Tab-separated table of C-alpha atoms in Angstrom:
chain	number	residue	atom	x	y	z
A	1	MET	CA	-7.945	15.544	3.125
A	2	ALA	CA	-5.492	12.988	4.391
A	3	LYS	CA	-2.808	11.678	2.245
A	4	ASN	CA	-2.789	7.669	2.168
A	5	LYS	CA	0.419	6.128	3.027
A	6	ARG	CA	2.739	4.043	1.311
A	7	LYS	CA	2.637	0.207	2.297
A	8	ILE	CA	5.084	-2.204	2.126
A	9	VAL	CA	3.915	-5.546	2.262
A	10	ILE	CA	6.030	-8.591	3.337
A	11	LEU	CA	4.644	-12.135	2.324
A	12	GLY	CA	5.350	-14.700	4.943
A	13	GLY	CA	6.523	-14.138	8.884
A	14	GLY	CA	9.569	-16.871	8.520
A	15	PHE	CA	13.185	-15.661	9.244
A	16	ALA	CA	13.742	-13.503	6.150
A	17	GLY	CA	10.179	-11.691	6.661
A	18	VAL	CA	10.865	-11.090	10.217
A	19	GLU	CA	14.071	-9.833	9.688
A	20	CYS	CA	12.998	-7.790	6.631
A	21	ALA	CA	10.389	-6.079	8.712
A	22	ARG	CA	12.848	-5.624	11.702
A	23	LYS	CA	15.033	-3.674	9.419
A	24	LEU	CA	12.648	-1.600	7.662
A	25	GLU	CA	11.267	-0.551	11.032
A	26	SER	CA	14.865	0.292	11.964
A	27	SER	CA	15.604	2.295	8.852
A	28	LEU	CA	11.796	4.038	8.654
A	29	LYS	CA	11.258	4.787	12.032
A	30	ASN	CA	11.090	8.531	11.621
A	31	ASN	CA	8.995	7.950	8.315
A	32	SER	CA	4.988	8.240	9.185
A	33	GLU	CA	3.826	8.019	5.498
A	34	ILE	CA	4.911	4.495	5.018
A	35	GLU	CA	3.360	1.584	6.562
A	36	ILE	CA	4.742	-1.969	6.989
A	37	ILE	CA	2.377	-4.487	7.079
A	38	MET	CA	3.251	-8.635	7.077
A	39	ILE	CA	0.743	-11.112	5.907
A	40	SER	CA	1.547	-15.055	7.179
A	41	GLU	CA	-0.171	-18.214	8.089
A	42	ASP	CA	1.593	-18.532	11.191
A	43	ASN	CA	1.447	-15.513	13.824
A	44	PHE	CA	4.546	-16.831	15.485
A	45	LEU	CA	8.377	-17.377	14.447
A	46	LEU	CA	9.698	-20.839	14.903
A	47	PHE	CA	13.254	-21.450	15.631
A	48	THR	CA	13.421	-24.796	13.916
A	49	PRO	CA	17.115	-25.473	14.531
A	50	MET	CA	16.085	-25.956	17.911
A	51	LEU	CA	13.405	-28.716	17.496
A	52	PRO	CA	15.661	-32.085	18.334
A	53	GLN	CA	16.247	-30.622	21.604
A	54	VAL	CA	12.558	-29.949	22.444
A	55	ALA	CA	11.656	-33.619	20.927
A	56	SER	CA	14.407	-34.983	23.578
A	57	GLY	CA	12.873	-32.763	26.624
A	58	ILE	CA	16.019	-30.877	26.954
A	59	ILE	CA	14.397	-27.381	26.189
A	60	GLU	CA	10.686	-26.582	26.171
A	61	THR	CA	8.885	-25.265	23.089
A	62	ARG	CA	8.127	-21.769	24.647
A	63	HIS	CA	11.863	-21.654	24.235
A	64	ILE	CA	11.808	-21.582	20.343
A	65	VAL	CA	8.667	-19.881	19.747
A	66	MET	CA	8.452	-16.168	19.549
A	67	PRO	CA	5.137	-13.961	18.926
A	68	ILE	CA	5.743	-11.885	15.423
A	69	ARG	CA	3.849	-8.911	16.953
A	70	ALA	CA	6.622	-8.850	19.945
A	71	ILE	CA	9.127	-8.781	17.493
A	72	CYS	CA	8.100	-6.182	15.067
A	73	LYS	CA	6.063	-4.009	17.419
A	74	ASN	CA	5.897	-1.410	14.092
A	75	THR	CA	4.685	-3.853	11.761
A	76	LYS	CA	0.844	-4.367	11.256
A	77	PHE	CA	0.436	-8.000	11.042
A	78	TYR	CA	-2.502	-9.888	9.815
A	79	GLU	CA	-2.609	-13.815	10.059
A	80	GLY	CA	-3.671	-15.395	6.753
A	81	ARG	CA	-2.927	-17.396	3.316
A	82	ILE	CA	-2.165	-15.717	0.226
A	83	LYS	CA	-3.921	-16.633	-2.769
A	84	ASN	CA	-2.765	-14.507	-5.480
A	85	VAL	CA	-0.342	-11.372	-5.735
A	86	ASP	CA	-0.840	-9.133	-8.547
A	87	PRO	CA	2.145	-6.960	-8.909
A	88	PHE	CA	0.950	-4.761	-11.864
A	89	GLY	CA	-2.388	-3.946	-9.688
A	90	LYS	CA	-0.662	-3.763	-6.686
A	91	LEU	CA	-3.057	-6.162	-4.940
A	92	VAL	CA	-2.432	-8.982	-2.696
A	93	THR	CA	-5.403	-11.183	-1.972
């Protein structure tokens, strides 16, 4: 019988969530027993400091938006909304 993988769940795909996933991917790349999972309402990272340049037409929107799956290639990504976190039962709904 196969042993279940341990899971690290990251809630949110903003700057902190994406950077956390990238660091974990880097440090755990040789550990096949740990699975990194990210859940976020949006499947992209938006670099908001550049929004005024987009609004003024200096740059295009595609220059400040990156798909999370392209940034965090070894993280399983789910697009969804978190309703509840039970840290004692280790359950996220």
